[in-house]
Amino acid sequence: DVKVTQSSRYLVKRTGEKVFLECVQDMDHENMFWYRQDPGLGLRLIYFSYDVKMKEKGDIPEGYSVSREKKERFSLILESASTNQTSMYLCASSLFSTSGSGELFFGEGSRLTVL
Amino acid sequence: KQEVTQIPAALSVPEGENLVLNCSFTDSAIYNLQWFRQDPGKGLTSLLLIQSSQREQTSGRLNASLDKSSGRSTLYIAASQPGDSATYLCAVTGTASKLTFGTGTRLQVTL
């Protein structure tokens, strides 16, 4: 079974702190994604990556950056956390497919609260 | 811009009933459609993936159909159980491998 592991299930941070959210997948997937999920807004794509050291902006990249130094690991960074970044963050991965994205697998999510 | 709609937003049924969840999308140029389940406070679990060339997929008590030309998919759940209670989301993959999610149907199966 595919396993996508997010390092922290719950985090509480203060405004202005730097926050790292880590995601590791164990199935050699090329594609990795970071979403945030908010009530009434659904899932919104922050960043994605199709390969090591490669990143693409999603729909809401402002205030975030990412790092993909190894194929299995995709990190989301909040350089200076703000209260409007309080959310559930979901990491996902999939195999590359010439016919579009393959089946998407998600981690358990990281609930971030910024005070 | 692709828009994905799921109706109803919430549904409550007694245990044992068969039920259908609906997903509609505005742009039929999709590569695939995926159904997920999400339990409260958890991540999404993949249920079924239908490629654009397929009409349906089955897994256990779940059957998903796809009518690309009309922009519709249905998820059929047979003999519902309380453990099926969750939010069900559909997502379509369009151009540039971009996924668009619906906002989900919250299902409650009562004893």
GROMACS .gro file of N, CA and C in nm, chain A residues 9 33 35 37 40-43 50 59 88 90 98-109 111, chain B residues 31-32 34 36 38 41-49 51 89 93-94 96-99 101-103:
model
  150
    9ARG      N    1   0.082   1.595   1.306
    9ARG     CA    2  -0.064   1.598   1.291
    9ARG      C    3  -0.122   1.729   1.341
   33PHE      N    4   0.227   1.698  -0.400
   33PHE     CA    5   0.140   1.815  -0.395
   33PHE      C    6   0.120   1.860  -0.250
   35TYR      N    7  -0.180   2.082  -0.049
   35TYR     CA    8  -0.309   2.149  -0.050
   35TYR      C    9  -0.336   2.205   0.089
   37GLN      N   10  -0.697   2.291   0.318
   37GLN     CA   11  -0.842   2.267   0.316
   37GLN      C   12  -0.907   2.352   0.423
   40GLY      N   13  -1.588   2.546   0.362
   40GLY     CA   14  -1.653   2.630   0.263
   40GLY      C   15  -1.568   2.662   0.142
   41LEU      N   16  -1.439   2.637   0.148
   41LEU     CA   17  -1.350   2.668   0.036
   41LEU      C   18  -1.296   2.542  -0.030
   42GLY      N   19  -1.312   2.428   0.034
   42GLY     CA   20  -1.265   2.303  -0.025
   42GLY      C   21  -1.114   2.293  -0.023
   43LEU      N   22  -1.061   2.211  -0.112
   43LEU     CA   23  -0.916   2.193  -0.123
   43LEU      C   24  -0.859   2.289  -0.225
   50TYR      N   25   0.692   1.792  -0.991
   50TYR     CA   26   0.694   1.676  -1.078
   50TYR      C   27   0.826   1.601  -1.074
   59ASP      N   28  -0.264   2.732  -0.699
   59ASP     CA   29  -0.360   2.842  -0.702
   59ASP      C   30  -0.335   2.948  -0.595
   88MET      N   31  -0.601   2.322   0.769
   88MET     CA   32  -0.558   2.182   0.754
   88MET      C   33  -0.473   2.175   0.627
   90LEU      N   34  -0.271   1.933   0.360
   90LEU     CA   35  -0.272   1.796   0.311
   90LEU      C   36  -0.167   1.778   0.203
   98THR      N   37   0.131   0.984  -1.859
   98THR     CA   38   0.123   1.063  -1.981
   98THR      C   39  -0.020   1.104  -2.013
   99SER      N   40  -0.116   1.039  -1.946
   99SER     CA   41  -0.256   1.074  -1.970
   99SER      C   42  -0.311   1.161  -1.858
  100GLY      N   43  -0.223   1.233  -1.794
  100GLY     CA   44  -0.268   1.317  -1.683
  100GLY      C   45  -0.222   1.259  -1.552
  101SER      N   46  -0.267   1.312  -1.444
  101SER     CA   47  -0.223   1.265  -1.313
  101SER      C   48  -0.271   1.123  -1.287
  102GLY      N   49  -0.187   1.044  -1.224
  102GLY     CA   50  -0.230   0.912  -1.181
  102GLY      C   51  -0.314   0.923  -1.056
  103GLU      N   52  -0.343   0.809  -0.997
  103GLU     CA   53  -0.423   0.806  -0.876
  103GLU      C   54  -0.351   0.884  -0.766
  104LEU      N   55  -0.428   0.968  -0.697
  104LEU     CA   56  -0.371   1.056  -0.596
  104LEU      C   57  -0.388   0.993  -0.459
  105PHE      N   58  -0.280   0.994  -0.381
  105PHE     CA   59  -0.282   0.939  -0.246
  105PHE      C   60  -0.245   1.049  -0.147
  106PHE      N   61  -0.323   1.059  -0.039
  106PHE     CA   62  -0.306   1.167   0.057
  106PHE      C   63  -0.247   1.118   0.189
  107GLY      N   64  -0.180   1.208   0.257
  107GLY     CA   65  -0.141   1.185   0.395
  107GLY      C   66  -0.256   1.215   0.490
  108GLU      N   67  -0.231   1.201   0.620
  108GLU     CA   68  -0.335   1.218   0.720
  108GLU      C   69  -0.367   1.364   0.749
  109GLY      N   70  -0.285   1.453   0.702
  109GLY     CA   71  -0.311   1.595   0.723
  109GLY      C   72  -0.237   1.651   0.843
  111ARG      N   73  -0.285   1.973   1.100
  111ARG     CA   74  -0.370   2.084   1.143
  111ARG      C   75  -0.282   2.189   1.208
  146TYR      N   76  -0.888   1.401  -1.802
  146TYR     CA   77  -0.811   1.278  -1.816
  146TYR      C   78  -0.870   1.166  -1.730
  147ASN      N   79  -0.912   1.202  -1.611
  147ASN     CA   80  -0.970   1.102  -1.522
  147ASN      C   81  -1.054   1.170  -1.415
  149GLN      N   82  -1.166   1.097  -0.994
  149GLN     CA   83  -1.136   1.016  -0.877
  149GLN      C   84  -1.236   1.048  -0.765
  151PHE      N   85  -1.304   1.016  -0.352
  151PHE     CA   86  -1.233   1.003  -0.225
  151PHE      C   87  -1.334   1.000  -0.111
  153GLN      N   88  -1.338   1.112   0.308
  153GLN     CA   89  -1.265   1.182   0.413
  153GLN      C   90  -1.340   1.172   0.544
  156GLY      N   91  -1.138   1.533   1.037
  156GLY     CA   92  -1.003   1.559   1.085
  156GLY      C   93  -0.894   1.475   1.022
  157LYS      N   94  -0.928   1.401   0.918
  157LYS     CA   95  -0.830   1.312   0.856
  157LYS      C   96  -0.803   1.352   0.712
  158GLY      N   97  -0.707   1.282   0.650
  158GLY     CA   98  -0.679   1.304   0.510
  158GLY      C   99  -0.782   1.235   0.422
  159LEU      N  100  -0.758   1.241   0.291
  159LEU     CA  101  -0.849   1.179   0.195
  159LEU      C  102  -0.801   1.039   0.161
  160THR      N  103  -0.896   0.948   0.150
  160THR     CA  104  -0.866   0.811   0.110
  160THR      C  105  -0.921   0.788  -0.029
  161SER      N  106  -0.836   0.743  -0.121
  161SER     CA  107  -0.881   0.717  -0.257
  161SER      C  108  -0.973   0.595  -0.260
  162LEU      N  109  -1.088   0.610  -0.326
  162LEU     CA  110  -1.183   0.501  -0.339
  162LEU      C  111  -1.178   0.439  -0.478
  163LEU      N  112  -1.194   0.523  -0.579
  163LEU     CA  113  -1.199   0.474  -0.716
  163LEU      C  114  -1.143   0.579  -0.810
  164LEU      N  115  -1.075   0.532  -0.913
  164LEU     CA  116  -1.023   0.619  -1.018
  164LEU      C  117  -1.080   0.570  -1.151
  166GLN      N  118  -1.059   0.636  -1.554
  166GLN     CA  119  -0.993   0.705  -1.664
  166GLN      C  120  -1.099   0.755  -1.762
  204LEU      N  121  -1.572   1.311  -0.169
  204LEU     CA  122  -1.532   1.414  -0.264
  204LEU      C  123  -1.496   1.352  -0.398
  208THR      N  124  -0.921   1.548  -1.322
  208THR     CA  125  -0.792   1.592  -1.371
  208THR      C  126  -0.812   1.646  -1.512
  209GLY      N  127  -0.775   1.773  -1.529
  209GLY     CA  128  -0.792   1.837  -1.660
  209GLY      C  129  -0.658   1.867  -1.724
  211ALA      N  130  -0.299   2.020  -1.819
  211ALA     CA  131  -0.180   2.045  -1.735
  211ALA      C  132  -0.186   1.966  -1.605
  212SER      N  133  -0.255   1.852  -1.610
  212SER     CA  134  -0.265   1.763  -1.493
  212SER      C  135  -0.321   1.834  -1.370
  213LYS      N  136  -0.399   1.936  -1.392
  213LYS     CA  137  -0.453   2.011  -1.279
  213LYS      C  138  -0.579   1.942  -1.227
  214LEU      N  139  -0.580   1.916  -1.096
  214LEU     CA  140  -0.697   1.856  -1.033
  214LEU      C  141  -0.789   1.964  -0.981
  216PHE      N  142  -1.127   1.987  -0.732
  216PHE     CA  143  -1.208   1.911  -0.637
  216PHE      C  144  -1.348   1.972  -0.624
  217GLY      N  145  -1.445   1.884  -0.600
  217GLY     CA  146  -1.574   1.931  -0.556
  217GLY      C  147  -1.570   1.961  -0.407
  218THR      N  148  -1.676   2.019  -0.354
  218THR     CA  149  -1.677   2.054  -0.211
  218THR      C  150  -1.732   1.942  -0.124
   0.00000   0.00000   0.00000
